[in-house]
Tab-separated table of C-alpha atoms and ligand atoms in Angstrom:
chain	number	residue	atom	x	y	z
E	4	UNK	CA	0.000	0.000	0.000
E	5	UNK	CA	1.194	3.483	-0.834
E	6	UNK	CA	1.707	5.517	2.315
E	7	UNK	CA	0.079	8.933	2.061
E	8	UNK	CA	2.558	10.784	4.146
E	9	UNK	CA	6.299	11.061	4.392
E	10	UNK	CA	8.215	12.079	7.452
E	11	UNK	CA	9.627	15.517	6.741
E	12	UNK	CA	10.794	16.440	10.184
E	13	UNK	CA	14.455	16.418	11.087
E	14	UNK	CA	15.099	13.299	13.096
E	15	UNK	CA	17.792	13.192	15.700
E	16	UNK	CA	20.550	13.396	13.099
E	17	UNK	CA	23.905	11.801	13.629
E	18	UNK	CA	26.680	13.264	11.485
E	19	UNK	CA	30.188	11.962	10.938
E	20	UNK	CA	32.042	12.583	14.218
E	21	UNK	CA	35.246	14.003	12.782
E	22	UNK	CA	36.821	14.841	9.466
E	23	UNK	CA	40.096	16.158	8.133
E	24	UNK	CA	40.029	17.961	4.817
E	25	UNK	CA	42.949	18.971	2.625
E	26	UNK	CA	45.599	17.888	0.159
E	27	UNK	CA	47.848	15.242	1.696
E	28	UNK	CA	45.447	14.619	4.597
E	29	UNK	CA	45.814	10.839	4.164
E	30	UNK	CA	49.232	11.142	5.817
E	31	UNK	CA	47.405	11.675	9.118
E	32	UNK	CA	45.990	8.142	9.011
E	33	UNK	CA	48.884	6.507	10.913
E	34	UNK	CA	48.526	8.917	13.865
E	35	UNK	CA	44.745	8.540	13.939
E	36	UNK	CA	44.998	4.747	14.039
E	37	UNK	CA	47.728	4.688	16.677
E	38	UNK	CA	45.304	6.377	19.087
E	39	UNK	CA	42.966	3.396	18.680
E	40	UNK	CA	45.414	0.488	18.741
E	41	UNK	CA	45.361	-1.225	22.112
E	42	UNK	CA	47.460	-4.113	23.496
E	43	UNK	CA	44.607	-6.640	23.164
E	44	UNK	CA	42.967	-5.260	20.062
E	45	UNK	CA	45.653	-3.879	17.845
E	46	UNK	CA	44.366	-5.138	14.529
E	47	UNK	CA	43.301	-2.672	11.833
E	48	UNK	CA	41.406	-3.994	8.838
E	49	UNK	CA	42.074	-2.038	5.670
E	50	UNK	CA	39.463	-2.470	2.942
E	51	UNK	CA	40.868	-0.880	-0.186
E	52	UNK	CA	39.424	-0.522	-3.691
E	53	UNK	CA	41.278	-3.082	-5.793
E	54	UNK	CA	42.248	-0.372	-8.285
E	55	UNK	CA	44.954	0.552	-5.771
E	56	UNK	CA	46.396	-2.985	-5.714
E	57	UNK	CA	48.201	-2.048	-8.924
E	58	UNK	CA	48.147	1.737	-8.494
E	59	UNK	CA	49.405	2.060	-4.936
E	60	UNK	CA	51.287	5.276	-5.762
E	61	UNK	CA	47.906	7.022	-5.986
E	62	UNK	CA	47.311	6.649	-2.231
E	63	UNK	CA	50.908	6.437	-0.989
E	64	UNK	CA	52.108	3.922	1.578
E	65	UNK	CA	49.483	2.891	4.102
E	66	UNK	CA	50.329	2.502	7.814
E	67	UNK	CA	49.760	-1.271	7.752
E	68	UNK	CA	51.328	-3.100	10.710
E	69	UNK	CA	52.132	-6.743	11.281
E	70	UNK	CA	48.866	-7.450	13.113
E	71	UNK	CA	46.711	-5.864	10.396
E	72	UNK	CA	44.813	-7.204	7.409
E	73	UNK	CA	44.890	-5.474	4.043
E	74	UNK	CA	42.073	-6.627	1.796
E	75	UNK	CA	41.439	-5.369	-1.713
E	76	UNK	CA	37.744	-5.031	-2.506
E	77	UNK	CA	36.557	-5.772	-6.022
E	78	UNK	CA	34.400	-2.959	-7.372
E	79	UNK	CA	33.235	-4.874	-10.415
E	80	UNK	CA	29.876	-5.523	-8.749
E	81	UNK	CA	28.032	-3.476	-6.171
E	82	UNK	CA	28.013	-5.217	-2.743
E	83	UNK	CA	25.681	-8.148	-2.111
E	84	UNK	CA	24.780	-9.415	1.337
E	85	UNK	CA	26.455	-12.707	0.383
E	86	UNK	CA	29.691	-10.901	-0.503
E	87	UNK	CA	29.674	-9.121	2.870
E	88	UNK	CA	29.099	-12.437	4.681
E	89	UNK	CA	31.992	-14.045	2.794
E	90	UNK	CA	34.254	-11.143	3.657
E	91	UNK	CA	33.363	-11.461	7.365
E	92	UNK	CA	34.248	-15.141	7.134
E	93	UNK	CA	37.603	-14.305	5.569
E	94	UNK	CA	38.392	-11.595	8.131
E	95	UNK	CA	37.488	-13.636	11.208
E	96	UNK	CA	38.730	-17.086	10.166
E	97	UNK	CA	42.439	-16.539	10.780
E	98	UNK	CA	42.344	-16.264	14.573
E	99	UNK	CA	43.805	-12.786	14.844
E	100	UNK	CA	43.198	-10.346	17.696
E	101	UNK	CA	40.044	-8.269	17.866
E	102	UNK	CA	39.870	-5.416	15.383
E	103	UNK	CA	40.264	-1.908	16.788
E	104	UNK	CA	39.508	-0.107	13.542
E	105	UNK	CA	38.205	-0.572	10.010
E	106	UNK	CA	39.555	1.685	7.279
E	107	UNK	CA	37.663	1.942	3.970
E	108	UNK	CA	39.594	3.516	1.099
E	109	UNK	CA	37.770	3.837	-2.200
E	110	UNK	CA	34.505	4.884	-3.810
E	111	UNK	CA	30.948	4.226	-2.644
E	112	UNK	CA	31.256	0.427	-2.970
E	113	UNK	CA	34.341	0.215	-0.764
E	114	UNK	CA	33.038	2.723	1.787
E	115	UNK	CA	29.719	0.887	2.047
E	116	UNK	CA	31.567	-2.413	2.428
E	117	UNK	CA	33.637	-0.967	5.290
E	118	UNK	CA	30.489	0.256	7.062
E	119	UNK	CA	28.764	-3.116	6.758
E	120	UNK	CA	31.846	-5.049	7.961
E	121	UNK	CA	32.232	-2.737	10.950
E	122	UNK	CA	28.622	-3.316	12.032
E	123	UNK	CA	28.701	-7.073	11.488
E	124	UNK	CA	31.935	-7.631	13.426
E	125	UNK	CA	30.289	-6.411	16.644
E	126	UNK	CA	26.654	-7.390	16.001
E	127	UNK	CA	27.177	-10.887	14.616
E	128	UNK	CA	24.738	-12.658	12.317
E	129	UNK	CA	24.398	-12.113	8.600
E	130	UNK	CA	24.336	-8.929	6.545
E	131	UNK	CA	20.730	-9.496	5.495
E	132	UNK	CA	19.634	-9.467	9.171
E	133	UNK	CA	20.297	-5.731	9.246
E	134	UNK	CA	18.816	-4.587	5.923
E	135	UNK	CA	16.243	-2.029	6.956
E	136	UNK	CA	15.913	0.744	9.508
E	137	UNK	CA	17.579	0.758	12.936
E	138	UNK	CA	18.152	-2.983	13.178
E	139	UNK	CA	21.831	-2.677	14.183
E	140	UNK	CA	21.894	-3.149	17.967
E	141	UNK	CA	25.341	-2.081	19.128
E	142	UNK	CA	28.016	0.265	17.733
E	143	UNK	CA	30.279	-1.201	15.063
E	144	UNK	CA	34.071	-1.243	15.179
E	145	UNK	CA	35.567	2.292	14.993
E	146	UNK	CA	35.595	3.155	11.316
E	147	UNK	CA	37.525	5.541	9.119
E	148	UNK	CA	36.316	6.458	5.616
E	149	UNK	CA	38.702	7.758	2.971
E	150	UNK	CA	36.877	8.487	-0.299
E	151	UNK	CA	38.864	8.268	-3.522
E	152	UNK	CA	35.910	9.206	-5.730
E	153	UNK	CA	33.485	12.079	-5.148
E	154	UNK	CA	29.748	12.167	-5.538
E	155	UNK	CA	27.841	9.300	-3.932
E	156	UNK	CA	27.929	10.864	-0.474
E	157	UNK	CA	28.568	7.387	1.001
E	158	UNK	CA	31.135	9.025	3.256
E	159	UNK	CA	28.384	11.037	4.980
E	160	UNK	CA	25.332	8.791	5.147
E	161	UNK	CA	23.890	6.385	7.727
E	162	UNK	CA	23.401	3.547	5.278
E	163	UNK	CA	25.437	1.055	3.257
E	164	UNK	CA	23.640	-0.225	0.199
E	165	UNK	CA	23.661	-3.986	-0.420
E	166	UNK	CA	21.646	-6.238	-2.709
E	167	UNK	CA	20.200	-9.430	-1.307
E	168	UNK	CA	20.199	-11.749	-4.302
E	169	UNK	CA	17.892	-14.250	-2.638
E	170	UNK	CA	14.956	-11.826	-2.516
E	171	UNK	CA	16.188	-9.111	-4.922
E	172	UNK	CA	16.016	-6.410	-2.250
E	173	UNK	CA	18.531	-3.583	-2.560
E	174	UNK	CA	18.560	-2.012	0.875
E	175	UNK	CA	21.157	-0.787	3.329
E	176	UNK	CA	21.771	-0.989	7.060
E	177	UNK	CA	20.112	2.343	7.904
E	178	UNK	CA	21.463	3.046	11.360
E	179	UNK	CA	23.273	5.692	13.385
E	180	UNK	CA	25.928	3.022	13.905
E	181	UNK	CA	26.605	2.954	10.160
E	182	UNK	CA	27.964	6.533	10.183
E	183	UNK	CA	31.756	6.836	9.936
E	184	UNK	CA	33.581	7.925	13.092
E	185	UNK	CA	36.306	9.640	11.110
E	186	UNK	CA	36.705	10.826	7.523
E	187	UNK	CA	39.852	11.805	5.717
E	188	UNK	CA	38.916	13.984	2.751
E	189	UNK	CA	42.047	14.307	0.635
E	190	UNK	CA	41.446	15.707	-2.870
E	191	UNK	CA	44.818	14.355	-4.032
E	192	UNK	CA	43.245	10.892	-3.969
E	193	UNK	CA	40.872	11.626	-6.870
E	194	UNK	CA	43.650	12.678	-9.267
E	195	UNK	CA	43.802	9.359	-11.102
E	196	UNK	CA	40.049	8.735	-11.479
E	197	UNK	CA	39.107	8.167	-15.165
E	198	UNK	CA	37.297	11.250	-16.518
E	199	UNK	CA	34.014	9.515	-17.298
E	200	UNK	CA	33.872	7.870	-13.853
E	201	UNK	CA	34.654	11.214	-12.235
E	202	UNK	CA	31.784	12.803	-14.151
E	203	UNK	CA	29.237	10.032	-13.457
E	204	UNK	CA	29.892	9.956	-9.744
E	205	UNK	CA	30.059	13.747	-9.453
E	206	UNK	CA	26.645	13.902	-11.094
E	207	UNK	CA	25.289	11.638	-8.342
E	208	UNK	CA	25.772	14.496	-5.844
E	209	UNK	CA	24.132	16.990	-8.206
E	210	UNK	CA	21.207	14.652	-8.944
E	211	UNK	CA	20.604	13.903	-5.238
E	212	UNK	CA	20.288	17.617	-4.599
E	213	UNK	CA	18.195	18.668	-7.604
E	214	UNK	CA	15.789	15.842	-6.802
E	215	UNK	CA	15.579	16.890	-3.152
E	216	UNK	CA	14.975	20.552	-4.017
E	217	UNK	CA	12.347	19.655	-6.643
E	218	UNK	CA	10.370	17.511	-4.220
E	219	UNK	CA	7.428	18.508	-2.094
E	220	UNK	CA	8.894	17.372	1.223
E	221	UNK	CA	11.464	19.931	2.164
E	222	UNK	CA	13.163	21.293	5.236
E	223	UNK	CA	15.600	24.155	5.747
E	224	UNK	CA	18.507	21.892	6.738
E	225	UNK	CA	18.286	19.591	3.734
E	226	UNK	CA	17.699	22.556	1.438
E	227	UNK	CA	20.803	24.341	2.691
E	228	UNK	CA	23.029	21.338	2.101
E	229	UNK	CA	21.480	20.809	-1.347
E	230	UNK	CA	21.811	24.428	-2.450
E	231	UNK	CA	25.488	24.576	-1.538
E	232	UNK	CA	26.275	21.175	-3.047
E	233	UNK	CA	24.627	22.213	-6.337
E	234	UNK	CA	26.535	25.516	-6.357
E	235	UNK	CA	29.840	23.630	-6.032
E	236	UNK	CA	28.874	21.096	-8.716
E	237	UNK	CA	28.029	23.952	-11.095
E	238	UNK	CA	31.424	25.553	-10.527
E	239	UNK	CA	33.118	22.227	-11.238
E	240	UNK	CA	31.138	21.055	-14.262
E	241	UNK	CA	30.822	24.447	-15.980
E	242	UNK	CA	34.568	25.017	-15.816
E	243	UNK	CA	37.119	24.236	-18.529
E	244	UNK	CA	38.890	21.587	-16.456
E	245	UNK	CA	36.519	19.709	-14.144
E	246	UNK	CA	39.482	17.798	-12.673
E	247	UNK	CA	41.772	20.699	-11.723
E	248	UNK	CA	43.138	20.625	-8.146
E	249	UNK	CA	40.593	23.243	-7.087
E	250	UNK	CA	37.697	21.450	-8.720
E	251	UNK	CA	38.560	18.081	-7.233
E	252	UNK	CA	38.588	19.729	-3.797
E	253	UNK	CA	35.232	21.384	-4.472
E	254	UNK	CA	33.646	18.168	-5.687
E	255	UNK	CA	34.835	16.332	-2.596
E	256	UNK	CA	33.012	18.882	-0.458
E	257	UNK	CA	29.943	18.784	-2.742
E	258	UNK	CA	29.807	15.008	-2.307
E	259	UNK	CA	29.936	15.252	1.476
E	260	UNK	CA	27.246	17.971	1.563
E	261	UNK	CA	25.110	16.001	-0.910
E	262	UNK	CA	25.330	12.989	1.407
E	263	UNK	CA	24.212	15.170	4.335
E	264	UNK	CA	21.374	16.510	2.166
E	265	UNK	CA	19.898	13.107	1.346
E	266	UNK	CA	20.135	12.095	4.994
E	267	UNK	CA	17.498	14.735	5.781
E	268	UNK	CA	15.415	14.643	2.582
E	269	UNK	CA	14.266	12.384	-0.240
E	270	UNK	CA	15.371	11.906	-3.832
E	271	UNK	CA	12.880	11.992	-6.733
E	272	UNK	CA	12.173	10.314	-10.075
E	273	UNK	CA	15.748	9.789	-11.316
E	274	UNK	CA	16.917	7.466	-8.534
E	275	UNK	CA	14.034	4.974	-8.824
E	276	UNK	CA	14.671	4.613	-12.574
E	277	UNK	CA	18.376	4.346	-11.903
E	278	UNK	CA	17.707	1.625	-9.329
E	279	UNK	CA	15.681	-0.244	-11.963
E	280	UNK	CA	18.669	-0.178	-14.310
E	281	UNK	CA	20.968	-1.390	-11.533
E	282	UNK	CA	18.757	-4.231	-10.354
E	283	UNK	CA	17.643	-5.556	-13.746
E	284	UNK	CA	20.602	-4.727	-15.985
E	285	UNK	CA	23.470	-4.647	-13.443
E	286	UNK	CA	24.438	-1.096	-14.305
E	287	UNK	CA	26.377	0.735	-11.602
E	288	UNK	CA	24.554	3.428	-9.673
E	289	UNK	CA	26.277	6.594	-10.899
E	290	UNK	CA	26.296	5.813	-14.606
E	291	UNK	CA	22.726	4.505	-14.277
E	292	UNK	CA	21.690	7.898	-12.870
E	293	UNK	CA	23.179	9.647	-15.896
E	294	UNK	CA	21.440	7.228	-18.279
E	295	UNK	CA	18.127	7.806	-16.479
E	296	UNK	CA	18.654	11.578	-16.492
E	297	UNK	CA	18.697	11.499	-20.319
E	298	UNK	CA	14.998	10.493	-20.272
E	299	UNK	CA	13.927	13.018	-17.618
E	300	UNK	CA	13.187	16.082	-19.749
E	301	UNK	CA	9.472	16.041	-18.910
E	302	UNK	CA	10.061	15.748	-15.141
E	303	UNK	CA	13.060	18.034	-14.729
E	304	UNK	CA	13.107	20.227	-17.876
E	305	UNK	CA	15.459	22.894	-16.570
E	306	UNK	CA	17.859	20.437	-14.972
E	307	UNK	CA	17.793	18.205	-18.030
E	308	UNK	CA	19.138	21.083	-20.128
E	309	UNK	CA	21.698	21.968	-17.504
E	310	UNK	CA	22.802	18.323	-17.524
E	311	UNK	CA	23.248	18.441	-21.328
E	312	UNK	CA	25.456	21.500	-20.798
E	313	UNK	CA	27.651	19.591	-18.322
E	314	UNK	CA	28.004	16.746	-20.810
E	315	UNK	CA	28.999	19.110	-23.590
E	316	UNK	CA	31.565	20.847	-21.408
E	317	UNK	CA	33.133	17.634	-20.111
E	318	UNK	CA	32.900	15.753	-23.449
E	319	UNK	CA	31.991	12.630	-21.509
E	320	UNK	CA	29.810	10.060	-23.259
E	321	UNK	CA	26.624	8.767	-21.626
E	322	UNK	CA	25.832	5.187	-22.726
E	323	UNK	CA	22.670	5.072	-24.834
E	324	UNK	CA	20.344	2.538	-26.449
E	325	UNK	CA	20.870	0.299	-23.463
E	326	UNK	CA	17.206	-0.728	-23.358
E	327	UNK	CA	16.882	-1.482	-27.057
E	328	UNK	CA	16.176	-5.134	-27.691
E	329	UNK	CA	15.107	-5.969	-24.148
E	330	UNK	CA	12.438	-8.606	-23.702
E	331	UNK	CA	8.942	-7.900	-22.466
E	332	UNK	CA	9.823	-9.661	-19.212
E	333	UNK	CA	12.795	-7.353	-18.728
E	334	UNK	CA	10.597	-4.279	-19.206
E	335	UNK	CA	8.146	-5.642	-16.642
E	336	UNK	CA	11.034	-6.207	-14.240
E	337	UNK	CA	12.300	-2.661	-14.884
E	338	UNK	CA	8.843	-1.257	-14.159
E	339	UNK	CA	8.564	-3.194	-10.915
E	340	UNK	CA	12.081	-2.326	-9.752
E	341	UNK	CA	11.300	1.362	-10.356
E	342	UNK	CA	7.814	1.668	-8.944
E	343	UNK	CA	8.781	-0.066	-5.707
E	344	UNK	CA	10.589	3.115	-4.569
E	345	UNK	CA	7.508	4.763	-3.158
E	346	UNK	CA	9.041	7.394	-0.886
E	347	UNK	CA	11.041	9.269	-3.528
E	348	UNK	CA	8.196	8.920	-6.037
E	349	UNK	CA	5.678	10.358	-3.556
E	350	UNK	CA	8.150	13.154	-2.853
E	351	UNK	CA	8.371	13.965	-6.556
E	352	UNK	CA	4.868	13.221	-7.856
E	353	UNK	CA	2.555	12.873	-4.878
E	354	UNK	CA	0.797	9.818	-3.397
E	355	UNK	CA	-1.009	9.084	-6.661
E	356	UNK	CA	2.250	8.714	-8.565
E	357	UNK	CA	1.090	5.472	-10.169
E	358	UNK	CA	-1.502	7.456	-12.152
E	359	UNK	CA	1.378	9.218	-13.898
E	360	UNK	CA	3.916	6.428	-13.898
E	361	UNK	CA	1.814	3.823	-15.650
E	362	UNK	CA	3.490	0.677	-16.885
E	363	UNK	CA	3.266	1.922	-20.481
E	364	UNK	CA	4.753	5.304	-19.650
E	365	UNK	CA	7.563	3.800	-17.589
E	366	UNK	CA	8.409	1.516	-20.493
E	367	UNK	CA	8.483	4.491	-22.891
E	368	UNK	CA	10.937	6.269	-20.621
E	369	UNK	CA	13.200	3.226	-20.428
E	370	UNK	CA	13.038	2.881	-24.210
E	371	UNK	CA	14.503	6.382	-24.454
E	372	UNK	CA	17.559	5.398	-22.385
Q	26	ZN	ZN1	22.664	8.370	-5.720
């Protein structure tokens, strides 16, 4: 049943406890960890995007000690609950001391993985036990997030998105305990990101915020974060070099503020369609958003044209024709995986959103992608 009302109040918000921002900030990691290493629990678990397994120069040498584990996380697929469970198995099966800290270094996938591992190590059970709202019972292991890609806002949010392949549910552990204890925001770390990836993920921040500001459920806190995040994204993506030192710093801040914005508001029409593409066609979140945005002229006319301007400036290509030749069953699955996201759709279109987003209309929109 479609709920008629959304909660628009500001709940008792938990933000990231601490953050360092600035070029070279990653060098502070060793000192931060040494404050948390104890005699009985000295182990730090580093979860690092596997891109850095062969490009370690891009993050410099990590303060990994003898008692620690360094695990490279594959970012080929977005996290599944099964993957998280396997990782827990791997981390705990070698009889080492208790972990005193988890460090996630990477994009949204790696940061979300670090959050989930931290919660599971102290709460026990399986990842799928905690998919939902406020199901995590006790604080996770102290966790440090170090983003190497800007836009998803994963560094700021109280969730970690995972897909449960048994029931097809893509849902995170929404909990105050999922929030990072410490962030290191070092714009030097996004220097080597491929241009198209940089654009797609940067657009995630912009899309979060334009959706929030276009919705009917608003509040002054969410609006303020969104307005400033959009302003920074505009400076970055209207400039001649979106990846200059200054622009990478600005986008890192825009990503953080965008994450804070969605924590107190709702997204709109783009994210549900993007989720459909991710669930049915395995397309990663940020590029899926950009693909969906290309069919959103009727819902966000002004932003659609602004988006085309960003594309022209950056000369990045958005994949197209991805829904041509799909089967009827795939279109039905796309419709269902889109329409299930009631909260953002109510925010954007009102409680009767299904009158607008009919199965035929949804299919037409997908056919344009
Ligand atoms: Zn997003």
